[in-house]
Amino acid sequence: MRNPEAILYTLSSKEESYVHNDLYRILYNKEFYFRAYGKIYAKEGNMTPGADGKTIDGFKVEKIDELIVKLKNQTFSPNPSRRTYIAKKNSTKKRPLGIPSFEDKLLQTVVEEILSAIFERHFKNSSHGFRPKRSCHTALQQIKVSNNGTRWWVEGDIEGFFDNIDHHVLTGIVSKRINDHRFISLLWKFLKAGYLENWTFHNTYSGTPQGGIISPILANIYLNELDKYMEEVIKKFNKGKERQRSKQYKAIDNKIYKMRNIAKLSWESQTDEEKKAFLKKLKEVRLQQYKVPTLAPMDESFRRMTYTRYADDFLIGISGSKEDAEQVKVELTKFLKESLKLNLSQEKTLVTHGADKVLFLGYHIFMCKKDEGEKVLQNGKHQRMRSKLNKPFLSIPHEKMRDFLLKKQALVIEQDGTWKSTHRKPLLPIGDYEILCVYNSEIRGLYNYYKLAVDVKKLNGLYHIMRYSFLKTLANKHKTKVAKIMKNKKDYVHDGQLGVVYKTAKDEKFGLFYNEGFQYRSLNFSYGTNETDADVDNKPAIESFYRSRTSIVQRLLANTCEWCGETMGKMEVHHVRKLKDLKGKKKWEQVMISRQRKTLVLCSKPGSTGCHEKLHLGLLS
């Protein structure tokens, strides 16, 4: 049986024009399913029942064998996903979420790896969503480094993208690279599996599987057609090698040239005071030069267009006229409708002037319009350099911080509009250290996302509200006052630092409230490559593929019960959602807690004689 890593490497090494045949036979390889199980077994969502009422608990080798048999005789049929609704980020609205059965997750993981090996390497550099070594940050950094002098933005918004992917168009795109009707038929089954809502079945006529593991790669395969289209549009749009110098800049440059020539003629005869006066005047003129654009913003001989996409959100930058931007919007609308059967929202797809802010991936993007130059070290000397004018910068939208605090229930807004921190009622039942961890995690998470913003220090204002909310939560929990919490040097304040004392198995420790500050951070992303580390060879290294089986797979295949030591018969894996859910009252719970594992391999026998059956009957201890 061939190694899955070697198979995936072979698939990924083919050129984009290569058409793959007989991929379906790969799905008979048991090693792929062990690999898939090792990737997804630890996710908490696997303990949520799908439409078949089953979870990952009780996973065994025989389930893989049964799945492969169904694939061989083509009787496999995916279960409809069970639909539930979760709150949208920073919103009171909810969005649908599909919960597939675990068997479908396992098979989808294998299919996703095959599709990624074939397609991922050939995706365009402009795509950043659901891709390895890519993120919102790489998309934003790409915009920063590639949009100098942008005068117009086109903010792309596709109406209900994930729900409106056309199944025929999608399978047609996939079929260009995969000539295997059984594999395409399997994809079609997943697309048409439907969903259950309130135990009522609903067909899916368009869109990718809600919550499906294959949905992200299918979405990227679909929108890669848009990326290729935009690449051709950009090639046709761009013209000229570089902008001409602006008239203002050239005028001041000529003035400096004349001043220096005149000064040369009489320099030796001038007094020290006259020389100082001239140098002062020359410095003033040079500073004026830094205040005007070097290049002509409306140079008719020069045009540039950029395009960056994250999932279904994209931003187009145009160094040209408003008419150019409007025309791009018109042509884009036509392409999406005719080629991908998608609608570009005319109301939300805005054409915005570069002087105004645009919102993209939670950041405001704006073009710097004033820069007097700054001194930087170059060739061992400090020289004044023009570094910001007409360059894009990222900032934190005020409303994002407000919405964050409101969602976390750490803020109330008074009638006069003033912000006031408040205690968080949902956190009162948990311990002091757990409360500290919640606040630290939230502050650190927000900072990690907005660390690319030039005004990231604005988070200091949010920090003070969160800090005082933390104090109020502790005070409310212990029925005391904030002042008394601040004076309690035994439990909450050590060496002037706020935190919480907590106990470990050996002694007591002091956990600090977040105090690491908010410094601007840049990202090392090279525009024009497919890697954040500028590695232009995007083919995976063969050595990285040959990894040993994960620990859980090795334990399962060892065929030894981790409770009684039985080595005969079938073994199943017992799963728990979270280790902290275990109380440690039973011996098997103590074993899992001591090993820091959410899994336990147990023997399974007919009736109630196996350790796994005994565990669920409460008889194992």
Coordinates of C-alpha atoms in Angstrom, one line a residue, residues 293-497:
P293 CA 4.3 64.3 -4.5
T294 CA 7.4 63.2 -6.3
L295 CA 5.5 61.6 -9.2
A296 CA 2.5 63.0 -11.1
P297 CA -0.7 61.3 -9.6
M298 CA -2.6 61.8 -12.9
D299 CA 0.1 60.8 -15.4
E300 CA -1.9 59.7 -18.5
S301 CA 1.0 57.6 -19.7
F302 CA 1.0 55.4 -16.6
R303 CA -1.7 53.1 -15.2
R304 CA -1.6 50.3 -12.6
M305 CA -4.2 47.9 -11.1
T306 CA -3.8 45.6 -8.2
Y307 CA -6.1 42.8 -6.9
T308 CA -6.2 41.0 -3.5
R309 CA -8.7 38.4 -2.5
Y310 CA -9.5 36.7 0.9
A311 CA -12.2 34.1 0.4
D312 CA -15.1 36.0 -1.2
D313 CA -13.9 39.5 -0.2
F314 CA -11.6 41.3 -2.6
L315 CA -10.1 44.7 -3.1
I316 CA -9.0 46.3 -6.3
G317 CA -6.6 49.2 -6.3
I318 CA -6.4 51.5 -9.4
S319 CA -3.9 54.1 -10.3
G320 CA -6.0 55.8 -12.9
S321 CA -9.3 57.7 -13.3
K322 CA -12.7 57.1 -11.7
E323 CA -14.0 56.1 -15.1
D324 CA -11.4 53.3 -15.2
A325 CA -12.6 52.1 -11.8
E326 CA -16.3 52.2 -12.9
Q327 CA -15.5 50.3 -16.0
V328 CA -13.7 47.6 -14.0
K329 CA -16.8 47.2 -11.9
V330 CA -19.0 46.8 -15.0
E331 CA -16.8 44.2 -16.6
L332 CA -16.4 42.3 -13.3
T333 CA -20.2 42.2 -12.9
K334 CA -20.5 40.7 -16.4
F335 CA -17.8 38.1 -15.9
L336 CA -19.2 36.9 -12.6
K337 CA -22.7 36.6 -14.0
E338 CA -21.8 34.9 -17.3
S339 CA -18.9 32.7 -16.2
L340 CA -19.5 31.9 -12.6
K341 CA -23.3 32.6 -12.2
L342 CA -22.6 34.9 -9.3
N343 CA -24.0 38.3 -8.6
L344 CA -21.8 41.3 -7.7
S345 CA -23.7 43.4 -5.2
Q346 CA -24.0 46.8 -6.9
E347 CA -24.9 48.5 -3.6
K348 CA -22.0 47.1 -1.6
T349 CA -19.4 47.1 -4.3
L350 CA -18.2 50.6 -3.8
V351 CA -15.9 52.8 -5.9
T352 CA -14.0 54.8 -3.3
H353 CA -11.5 57.6 -3.7
G354 CA -8.0 57.0 -2.4
A355 CA -8.3 60.0 -0.1
D356 CA -11.1 58.2 1.8
K357 CA -10.9 55.1 4.0
V358 CA -12.0 51.7 2.8
L359 CA -12.8 48.8 5.2
F360 CA -11.2 45.5 4.3
L361 CA -10.9 42.4 6.6
G362 CA -11.6 44.5 9.7
Y363 CA -9.0 47.2 9.0
H364 CA -9.3 50.7 7.6
I365 CA -7.0 51.3 4.6
F366 CA -6.1 54.9 3.8
M367 CA -3.5 56.6 1.6
C368 CA -1.1 59.0 3.4
K369 CA -1.5 62.5 2.0
K370 CA 1.1 64.4 4.0
D371 CA 4.7 63.6 4.7
E372 CA 7.5 66.0 5.6
G373 CA 10.1 63.2 5.3
E374 CA 11.9 61.5 8.1
K375 CA 15.6 60.8 8.8
V376 CA 16.7 57.2 8.2
L377 CA 20.1 55.6 8.4
Q378 CA 21.4 54.9 4.9
N379 CA 25.0 54.1 3.9
G380 CA 26.1 55.0 7.4
K381 CA 24.5 58.4 7.3
H382 CA 21.2 59.8 8.5
Q383 CA 19.4 61.2 5.5
R384 CA 15.9 62.6 5.1
M385 CA 13.8 60.2 3.0
R386 CA 10.4 60.4 1.6
S387 CA 8.7 57.3 3.0
K388 CA 5.0 57.7 3.4
L389 CA 3.4 60.0 0.9
N390 CA 0.8 58.3 -1.3
K391 CA 1.4 55.0 0.4
P392 CA -1.3 52.8 1.9
F393 CA -1.6 52.4 5.7
L394 CA -3.7 50.3 8.0
S395 CA -5.7 51.6 11.0
I396 CA -8.1 50.2 13.5
P397 CA -11.7 51.3 13.0
H398 CA -13.2 52.9 16.1
E399 CA -16.4 50.9 15.8
K400 CA -14.5 47.6 15.8
M401 CA -13.1 48.3 19.3
R402 CA -16.6 49.5 20.5
D403 CA -18.3 46.4 19.1
F404 CA -15.7 44.1 20.6
L405 CA -16.2 45.6 24.1
L406 CA -20.0 45.5 23.7
K407 CA -20.0 41.9 22.6
K408 CA -17.7 40.9 25.5
Q409 CA -20.2 42.7 27.8
A410 CA -17.3 44.7 29.3
L411 CA -18.7 48.1 28.2
V412 CA -21.9 50.1 28.6
I413 CA -22.5 53.3 26.7
E414 CA -24.2 56.1 28.7
Q415 CA -26.9 58.3 27.3
D416 CA -24.4 61.1 26.8
G417 CA -22.2 58.8 24.7
T418 CA -19.5 58.2 27.3
W419 CA -18.0 54.7 27.6
K420 CA -18.1 53.0 31.0
S421 CA -16.6 49.7 31.9
T422 CA -18.8 47.1 33.7
H423 CA -18.5 43.7 35.3
R424 CA -19.2 40.6 33.1
K425 CA -22.0 38.6 34.6
P426 CA -21.3 35.4 32.5
L427 CA -17.9 35.1 34.1
L428 CA -19.0 35.2 37.7
P429 CA -19.4 31.4 38.2
I430 CA -15.9 30.5 37.2
G431 CA -12.7 30.9 39.2
D432 CA -10.5 34.0 39.5
Y433 CA -7.7 32.5 37.5
E434 CA -10.1 31.4 34.7
I435 CA -11.5 34.9 34.6
L436 CA -7.9 36.3 34.3
C437 CA -7.2 33.8 31.4
V438 CA -10.4 34.9 29.6
Y439 CA -9.4 38.6 29.7
N440 CA -5.8 37.9 28.8
S441 CA -6.8 35.7 25.8
E442 CA -9.2 38.2 24.5
I443 CA -6.8 41.2 24.8
R444 CA -3.9 39.2 23.3
G445 CA -6.1 37.9 20.5
L446 CA -7.4 41.4 19.5
Y447 CA -3.8 42.8 19.5
N448 CA -2.5 39.9 17.5
Y449 CA -5.0 40.7 14.8
Y450 CA -4.6 44.5 14.8
K451 CA -0.8 44.6 15.2
L452 CA -0.4 45.7 11.6
A453 CA -2.2 49.0 12.3
V454 CA -0.1 52.1 12.5
D455 CA -2.4 53.3 15.3
V456 CA -2.3 50.0 17.2
K457 CA -1.6 52.0 20.4
K458 CA -5.2 53.0 20.3
L459 CA -5.8 49.7 21.9
N460 CA -4.5 51.2 25.1
G461 CA -7.9 52.9 25.6
L462 CA -9.6 49.5 25.1
Y463 CA -7.1 47.9 27.5
H464 CA -8.0 50.3 30.3
I465 CA -11.7 49.5 29.9
M466 CA -11.0 45.7 29.9
R467 CA -8.7 46.1 32.9
Y468 CA -11.3 48.0 35.0
S469 CA -14.0 45.5 33.8
F470 CA -11.7 42.7 35.1
L471 CA -11.5 44.5 38.5
K472 CA -15.2 45.0 38.6
T473 CA -15.9 41.4 37.8
L474 CA -13.7 40.2 40.6
A475 CA -15.3 42.7 43.0
N476 CA -18.8 41.7 42.0
K477 CA -17.9 38.0 42.3
H478 CA -16.5 38.5 45.9
K479 CA -19.1 41.1 47.0
T480 CA -16.5 43.8 47.6
K481 CA -15.2 47.0 46.0
V482 CA -12.6 47.6 43.3
A483 CA -10.5 49.6 45.8
K484 CA -10.3 46.7 48.1
I485 CA -9.3 44.4 45.3
M486 CA -6.5 46.8 44.4
K487 CA -5.3 46.9 48.0
N488 CA -5.2 43.1 48.3
K489 CA -1.5 42.4 47.9
K490 CA -1.9 38.8 48.9
D491 CA -4.2 37.6 46.1
Y492 CA -4.4 40.3 43.4
V493 CA -1.4 42.7 43.4
H494 CA 2.2 41.7 43.5
D495 CA 5.0 44.4 43.2
G496 CA 2.5 46.8 41.8
Q497 CA 1.3 44.3 39.1

